[in-house]
Each structure stands twice: as structure tokens, then as C-alpha cells.
Short mmCIF file of C-alpha atoms in Angstrom, two decimals:
data_model
loop_
_atom_site.label_atom_id
_atom_site.label_comp_id
_atom_site.label_asym_id
_atom_site.label_seq_id
_atom_site.Cartn_x
_atom_site.Cartn_y
_atom_site.Cartn_z
CA MET A 1 10.37 13.11 -14.19
CA LEU A 2 14.00 11.57 -15.02
CA ARG A 3 14.85 12.88 -12.10
CA ARG A 4 12.74 11.29 -9.80
CA LEU A 5 13.41 8.09 -11.16
CA LEU A 6 17.30 8.63 -10.95
CA LEU A 7 15.85 9.17 -6.88
CA ALA A 8 14.27 6.15 -6.50
CA VAL A 9 17.74 3.87 -7.61
CA PRO A 10 19.63 4.94 -4.82
CA MET A 11 16.60 4.52 -2.44
CA LEU A 12 16.16 0.89 -3.90
CA ILE A 13 19.83 -0.14 -3.32
CA GLY A 14 18.73 0.86 -0.09
CA VAL A 15 16.32 -0.82 0.78
CA SER A 16 17.64 -3.83 -0.51
CA ILE A 17 19.98 -3.63 1.63
CA VAL A 18 18.09 -3.13 4.70
CA VAL A 19 16.30 -6.12 3.79
CA PHE A 20 18.56 -8.39 3.01
CA PHE A 21 21.11 -8.24 6.06
CA LEU A 22 18.22 -7.66 8.57
CA LEU A 23 16.47 -10.80 7.99
CA ARG A 24 20.46 -12.59 8.13
CA LEU A 25 19.83 -11.18 12.30
CA VAL A 26 15.93 -13.56 12.39
CA PRO A 27 16.72 -16.10 14.94
CA GLY A 28 16.10 -19.42 13.20
CA ASP A 29 18.00 -22.19 10.30
CA PRO A 30 16.15 -22.23 6.91
CA ALA A 31 18.21 -24.93 6.80
CA ASP A 32 15.98 -26.58 9.77
CA ALA A 33 12.59 -25.06 8.09
CA VAL A 34 13.71 -27.17 4.63
CA LEU A 35 14.15 -30.37 6.62
CA GLY A 36 11.39 -30.48 9.16
CA THR A 37 11.47 -32.79 11.38
CA ASN A 38 14.19 -34.64 8.96
CA ALA A 39 16.58 -32.37 10.01
CA THR A 40 20.15 -33.90 10.86
CA PRO A 41 24.06 -31.88 11.21
CA ALA A 42 24.94 -33.45 8.04
CA LEU A 43 21.46 -33.15 5.96
CA GLU A 44 21.24 -29.14 7.71
CA ALA A 45 24.91 -28.75 6.39
CA LYS A 46 24.48 -29.82 3.07
CA VAL A 47 21.37 -27.63 2.88
CA ARG A 48 23.03 -24.96 3.29
CA HIS A 49 26.17 -25.49 1.23
CA ASP A 50 22.95 -26.18 -1.99
CA LEU A 51 21.40 -22.68 -0.62
CA GLY A 52 25.17 -20.43 -1.21
CA LEU A 53 23.79 -20.17 2.30
CA ASN A 54 27.48 -21.01 3.47
CA GLU A 55 29.64 -17.91 1.31
CA PRO A 56 30.11 -14.77 3.12
CA ILE A 57 27.64 -12.26 3.57
CA TRP A 58 28.26 -9.74 0.85
CA VAL A 59 28.77 -12.49 -1.52
CA GLN A 60 25.45 -13.41 -0.93
CA TYR A 61 23.85 -9.89 -1.67
CA GLY A 62 26.19 -9.51 -4.95
CA LYS A 63 24.87 -12.44 -6.19
CA TRP A 64 21.05 -12.04 -5.07
CA VAL A 65 21.50 -8.31 -6.80
CA ALA A 66 23.22 -9.75 -10.00
CA GLY A 67 20.19 -12.56 -10.40
CA ILE A 68 17.77 -9.33 -9.95
CA LEU A 69 19.33 -7.45 -12.83
CA HIS A 70 18.80 -10.03 -14.86
CA GLY A 71 15.19 -10.73 -13.65
CA ASN A 72 16.21 -13.84 -12.00
CA LEU A 73 14.64 -13.13 -7.97
CA GLY A 74 15.64 -16.48 -7.23
CA HIS A 75 13.91 -20.09 -5.66
CA ASP A 76 11.52 -21.12 -2.70
CA TYR A 77 13.69 -22.63 -0.48
CA ILE A 78 10.91 -25.29 0.50
CA SER A 79 9.75 -25.93 -2.54
CA SER A 80 12.42 -24.63 -5.23
CA GLN A 81 9.65 -22.53 -7.60
CA ALA A 82 10.75 -19.74 -8.38
CA ILE A 83 9.83 -16.31 -6.98
CA THR A 84 8.71 -14.66 -10.37
CA ASP A 85 5.81 -17.73 -10.43
CA MET A 86 4.92 -17.28 -6.69
CA LEU A 87 4.70 -13.47 -7.14
CA ARG A 88 2.99 -13.59 -10.43
CA GLN A 89 -0.10 -16.09 -9.12
CA ARG A 90 -0.42 -13.85 -6.20
CA LEU A 91 0.74 -9.64 -6.88
CA PRO A 92 -3.26 -9.25 -7.96
CA VAL A 93 -4.64 -9.47 -5.46
CA THR A 94 -2.69 -7.29 -3.85
CA ILE A 95 -3.35 -4.88 -6.55
CA GLU A 96 -6.66 -5.19 -6.84
CA LEU A 97 -6.61 -4.72 -2.92
CA ALA A 98 -4.68 -1.98 -1.96
CA VAL A 99 -6.57 -0.45 -5.43
CA LEU A 100 -10.08 -0.80 -4.38
CA ALA A 101 -8.86 0.50 -1.02
CA LEU A 102 -7.28 3.47 -2.39
CA LEU A 103 -10.69 4.07 -4.50
CA ILE A 104 -12.85 4.02 -1.20
CA ALA A 105 -10.64 5.84 0.95
CA VAL A 106 -10.35 8.59 -1.48
CA ILE A 107 -13.87 9.02 -2.82
CA GLY A 108 -15.59 8.53 1.07
CA GLY A 109 -12.68 10.77 2.65
CA VAL A 110 -12.12 13.24 0.25
CA THR A 111 -15.54 14.53 -0.11
CA LEU A 112 -16.84 13.70 3.63
CA GLY A 113 -14.15 16.25 3.54
CA VAL A 114 -15.40 18.88 1.21
CA LEU A 115 -18.96 18.69 3.10
CA ALA A 116 -17.13 19.34 7.13
CA ALA A 117 -15.46 22.32 5.54
CA VAL A 118 -18.30 23.75 3.32
CA ARG A 119 -21.39 22.50 6.77
CA GLN A 120 -18.59 23.48 9.42
CA GLY A 121 -19.91 23.84 12.28
CA GLY A 122 -22.95 21.15 11.67
CA ILE A 123 -23.73 18.04 11.77
CA ILE A 124 -21.76 16.52 8.85
CA ASP A 125 -18.82 18.04 9.82
CA SER A 126 -19.32 16.43 13.25
CA PHE A 127 -20.05 13.50 11.53
CA ALA A 128 -16.67 13.48 9.50
CA ARG A 129 -14.87 14.56 12.81
CA GLY A 130 -15.78 11.75 14.54
CA MET A 131 -15.25 9.38 11.59
CA SER A 132 -11.58 11.00 11.29
CA VAL A 133 -11.00 9.89 14.81
CA LEU A 134 -12.46 6.83 14.51
CA GLY A 135 -10.65 5.59 12.44
CA THR A 136 -6.83 6.35 13.32
CA SER A 137 -8.08 5.15 16.36
CA ILE A 138 -8.91 1.38 15.58
CA PRO A 139 -6.09 -0.75 13.59
CA ASP A 140 -6.84 -2.35 10.14
CA PHE A 141 -6.96 -5.73 11.75
CA GLY A 142 -9.44 -4.54 14.72
CA PHE A 143 -11.38 -3.22 12.20
CA GLY A 144 -11.11 -5.94 9.81
CA LEU A 145 -12.94 -8.04 12.84
CA VAL A 146 -15.14 -5.68 13.62
CA LEU A 147 -16.81 -5.91 9.76
CA ILE A 148 -16.07 -9.80 9.85
CA LEU A 149 -18.60 -10.15 12.73
CA GLY A 150 -20.98 -7.19 11.63
CA PHE A 151 -21.49 -8.40 8.20
CA ALA A 152 -19.71 -11.65 7.46
CA LEU A 153 -20.79 -14.45 10.61
CA THR A 154 -24.17 -12.20 11.82
CA LEU A 155 -25.88 -9.72 8.30
CA GLN A 156 -24.24 -13.35 6.25
CA ILE A 157 -23.67 -10.30 3.92
CA PHE A 158 -20.41 -10.96 2.96
CA PRO A 159 -18.36 -14.26 2.90
CA THR A 160 -15.60 -14.43 6.46
CA SER A 161 -12.31 -14.88 4.07
CA GLY A 162 -11.46 -16.78 1.14
CA TYR A 163 -10.82 -15.23 -2.81
CA VAL A 164 -12.35 -15.34 -6.05
CA PRO A 165 -10.00 -14.00 -8.93
CA LEU A 166 -11.92 -11.41 -11.00
CA THR A 167 -11.56 -13.61 -13.71
CA GLN A 168 -14.08 -16.02 -13.19
CA ASP A 169 -16.35 -14.28 -11.33
CA PHE A 170 -16.73 -10.53 -11.14
CA GLY A 171 -19.79 -9.75 -8.43
CA GLN A 172 -17.85 -12.62 -6.33
CA ASN A 173 -14.18 -11.00 -6.64
CA LEU A 174 -15.84 -7.81 -5.44
CA ARG A 175 -17.26 -9.71 -2.69
CA SER A 176 -14.58 -11.29 -1.23
CA LEU A 177 -12.48 -7.89 -1.37
CA ILE A 178 -14.96 -5.42 -0.29
CA LEU A 179 -14.65 -5.90 4.05
CA PRO A 180 -10.68 -6.53 3.28
CA ALA A 181 -10.80 -2.92 1.33
CA LEU A 182 -13.12 -1.30 4.12
CA ALA A 183 -10.82 -2.16 6.51
CA LEU A 184 -8.00 -1.61 4.39
CA SER A 185 -9.17 2.08 3.65
CA ALA A 186 -10.45 2.62 7.09
CA GLY A 187 -7.12 4.23 7.93
CA PHE A 188 -6.63 6.16 5.44
CA GLY A 189 -9.21 8.01 4.52
CA ALA A 190 -9.53 9.15 7.86
CA VAL A 191 -6.79 11.02 7.40
CA LEU A 192 -7.69 12.37 4.41
CA ILE A 193 -10.90 13.99 5.97
CA ARG A 194 -8.85 15.73 8.31
CA ILE A 195 -6.13 17.22 5.03
CA THR A 196 -9.42 17.70 3.04
CA ARG A 197 -10.63 19.52 5.50
CA GLY A 198 -8.01 21.92 6.42
CA ALA A 199 -6.73 22.61 2.65
CA MET A 200 -10.79 24.08 1.81
CA LEU A 201 -10.61 26.04 4.96
CA ASP A 202 -7.69 27.81 4.20
CA VAL A 203 -8.73 28.33 0.70
CA LEU A 204 -12.36 29.34 1.40
CA ASP A 205 -10.83 31.79 3.52
CA GLU A 206 -8.67 33.75 0.97
CA ASP A 207 -9.58 36.41 -0.98
CA PHE A 208 -10.98 35.09 -4.80
CA ILE A 209 -13.27 33.41 -2.86
CA ARG A 210 -14.77 35.95 -1.07
CA PHE A 211 -14.63 38.07 -4.86
CA GLY A 212 -15.91 34.68 -6.56
CA ARG A 213 -19.12 34.86 -4.94
CA ALA A 214 -19.24 38.72 -4.69
CA VAL A 215 -19.85 38.57 -8.45
CA GLY A 216 -22.69 36.19 -8.51
CA MET A 217 -20.46 33.03 -9.16
CA SER A 218 -22.74 29.85 -8.20
CA GLU A 219 -21.26 28.58 -5.14
CA TRP A 220 -20.89 24.60 -7.07
CA ARG A 221 -18.49 26.23 -9.04
CA VAL A 222 -16.67 28.06 -6.24
CA ILE A 223 -16.06 24.96 -4.52
CA THR A 224 -15.63 22.54 -7.69
CA ARG A 225 -13.51 24.43 -9.33
CA HIS A 226 -11.76 26.61 -7.39
CA THR A 227 -11.98 25.96 -4.16
CA LEU A 228 -11.34 22.18 -4.48
CA ARG A 229 -8.38 22.43 -6.79
CA ASN A 230 -6.49 24.39 -4.86
CA ALA A 231 -7.31 22.65 -2.06
CA SER A 232 -5.91 19.26 -3.77
CA ILE A 233 -2.18 19.67 -4.22
CA PRO A 234 -1.58 18.73 -0.95
CA VAL A 235 -4.43 15.92 -0.79
CA VAL A 236 -2.38 14.46 -3.23
CA THR A 237 1.10 15.23 -1.93
CA VAL A 238 -0.66 13.09 1.07
CA ILE A 239 -2.22 10.24 -0.78
CA GLY A 240 1.06 9.90 -2.42
CA LEU A 241 3.10 9.63 1.05
CA GLN A 242 0.53 7.16 2.69
CA VAL A 243 0.37 4.19 -0.50
CA GLY A 244 3.06 3.15 1.76
CA GLY A 245 1.12 2.82 4.83
CA VAL A 246 -1.29 1.19 2.54
CA LEU A 247 0.82 -2.09 0.82
CA GLY A 248 2.46 -2.64 4.06
CA ALA A 249 -1.06 -2.90 6.30
CA THR A 250 -2.23 -4.95 3.38
CA VAL A 251 0.50 -7.75 5.50
CA VAL A 252 -2.10 -7.58 7.87
CA VAL A 253 -5.34 -7.32 6.95
CA GLU A 254 -4.66 -10.19 4.17
CA GLN A 255 -3.69 -12.18 7.02
CA VAL A 256 -7.18 -11.49 8.86
CA PHE A 257 -9.32 -12.53 5.61
CA ALA A 258 -7.15 -14.93 4.38
CA LEU A 259 -5.99 -13.99 0.87
CA PRO A 260 -3.78 -15.07 -0.88
CA GLY A 261 -1.54 -12.38 -1.78
CA ILE A 262 1.90 -11.03 -1.32
CA GLY A 263 1.93 -9.79 1.63
CA ALA A 264 0.52 -13.40 2.99
CA LEU A 265 3.38 -14.76 1.31
CA ALA A 266 6.25 -12.58 2.93
CA VAL A 267 4.48 -13.44 6.34
CA ASP A 268 5.13 -16.65 5.73
CA SER A 269 8.49 -16.73 3.61
CA VAL A 270 9.56 -15.06 7.39
CA LEU A 271 7.89 -17.56 9.53
CA ASN A 272 10.00 -20.29 7.40
CA ARG A 273 12.91 -18.06 7.24
CA ASP A 274 12.48 -18.16 3.01
CA TYR A 275 15.27 -15.31 2.85
CA PRO A 276 14.86 -14.70 -0.56
CA VAL A 277 10.78 -14.89 -0.98
CA VAL A 278 10.74 -12.10 1.78
CA GLN A 279 13.44 -9.91 0.04
CA ALA A 280 11.24 -10.35 -3.65
CA THR A 281 7.80 -9.22 -1.84
CA ILE A 282 9.21 -5.98 -0.23
CA LEU A 283 11.04 -4.92 -2.76
CA VAL A 284 8.35 -5.68 -5.36
CA LEU A 285 6.48 -3.18 -2.16
CA ALA A 286 8.91 -0.92 -2.70
CA VAL A 287 9.15 -0.35 -6.51
CA MET A 288 5.30 -0.30 -6.19
CA TYR A 289 5.15 2.79 -3.78
CA VAL A 290 7.94 4.68 -5.89
CA ILE A 291 5.90 4.11 -9.00
CA ALA A 292 2.25 5.79 -6.56
CA SER A 293 4.93 8.48 -5.53
CA LEU A 294 6.31 9.61 -8.82
CA ALA A 295 2.32 9.45 -10.28
CA ALA A 296 1.52 11.55 -7.05
CA ASP A 297 4.75 14.46 -8.23
CA VAL A 298 3.27 14.29 -11.55
CA LEU A 299 0.00 14.76 -10.97
CA SER A 300 0.85 17.75 -8.28
CA THR A 301 2.85 19.96 -11.21
CA VAL A 302 -0.22 19.24 -13.59
CA LEU A 303 -2.55 20.69 -10.79
CA ASN A 304 -0.06 23.16 -9.09
CA PRO A 305 1.39 25.03 -12.68
CA LYS A 306 3.84 26.72 -9.98
CA LEU A 307 5.56 23.50 -9.11
CA ARG A 308 7.03 23.17 -13.04
CA LYS A 309 8.82 26.36 -11.68
CA ALA A 310 10.30 25.40 -9.10
CA VAL A 311 11.53 21.56 -10.54
CA ALA A 312 12.84 22.98 -13.10
#
């Protein structure tokens, strides 16, 4: 675990460098976004000086990194609000959405994958493979629009947009997040169906599974205790790898459903050339991905003791 954490440090440094310098290539001037219609050459020059945009780019990067090391992510160019306060308000929305989407994808994808493998060639298998193809074919925002049309506008079961905090009303909070979570989980769940089905079929062909059945072991025990456990190792690995895709997709899904998360904050900040906010949100998403990948690695070693020797 310590080695994984140490390897994450250069990765995060690389992310910070790429994000910082690529943002400077975005057309437009942050001073124009700050001043709006009041922009004049003199005012633009003053704003650029106040924001430190006249300094060499490597000096700007050094100051930004130094601020991060001291727990200061900077301030919003437009409102001058501390970015840490902005993230504290919006991060719970994104985390709740991502966790709910992951739960739906893992429970639904793994369950369908297991049933498809156990009933290979049957109706459930055909349905699972069809859902897998459908989930990987339709983008998250397209699936979200279909859900809004069907369940929000036509059936009026869920709201079309908006967010109700968990501390305010649990039921309304769940209703406001269920459609975005379903849209976000579609592609991830489709991948899990394919991976789980393939891994289960590989294990079901092993000799120890046939031996367990031959000695009279119940089918439920064969599937849950022996087959699923051995097949779960590649599934857990894929889950860890797909977390980054889920976090990245929140940017689009939050826009479709008007959720006040950090994904929507990143999009608004890009449009306003608000460099510090974009840098901070992407860095936070990268840290979340590193944590999820580390958790997946640890869980893999728990499921497969051979990996502990390999790591050692």
C-alpha cells in the first residue's frame, strides 16, 4: 500500500502539470471574463496584474503548487470565493452521485453477468448480452435524456432536474439522484456484465468446479463460494479502472440534470477561463481516482492471496 501511495505522487504531479499548462492554451483571456462588458485595455492589464497572469508561466505553476502544499487551492477569479469552500459545497453532490451510480452498476452488472454465465444460452443470457451492447452503445447523456423523457416528462415519477440535499429530505434526495445515477451507471454496468460473464464461464470450466459438483456440493455453494470468488478478481480490477470513467462522466451528467456538483463547476469554470477552479476540480477528481484504484488493489489481494506474494 505504501508503494502504491508513493507511485501516486508522480502521477498527481503529472496531472497537475498537464492540466495547468493545457488550460493556458484555451482561447480567451480570464480578464475578459472577470470584467465582462466593462473591459478596457487599462482595466484588463490591471486585472491580469492582480491575478498574477503577467508572471512567467512556470512562476505561476510554482505558486499554485506551493499553495496546494499549504492547503490553499486559490480563489475564484469571478467571485473571489475560496475554492476550498466551493468544493466543500459541491463535492458531496458528486460523491453521492458517483457512489450511487457505482452501486447500481456493480449490483446490476455483476448479478446479470453471473446469471448469464450460469444460464448460458438461455433467455437471461440473451437479455444480459443485449443490455451490455445497449449500455456500451448509448452515451451517458443520451441515456439521461431518454430517462428524462420517459420517467420525468411522460410518467412524472422523478424530477427532470435539480438536487435536494441528503440532510434536508432523504426521499427527495434519492428521487433527485436516481435518474442521473442510472444514466451514469449504464456504460459501467454494461462493461461489468461482459467481464463478469466471461470470468464466470472461465472458472466454471475448471476441474475443481466439476469436482465440487461430483462430490455432491450444492449448486448454490459452487456458484457463490467457489466460482464467484475466483471470478471476482478481474471484476474488482475492472471496477477500479472504471472509477475514473465514472468520475469523468459526472461532468456531462451533472450538466444534463442540472446538479450542483464539481463536474458542473468545472464546465462553468472552463467557459469563464477560471483557471484555479478548473485546476482544483480536476486535481480532486484525480485524487479520488487514486484512492479508488488503491482500494481495488487492496481488495484484489484479499480475494487472491497469491497476489500478496507477487507484490512482496
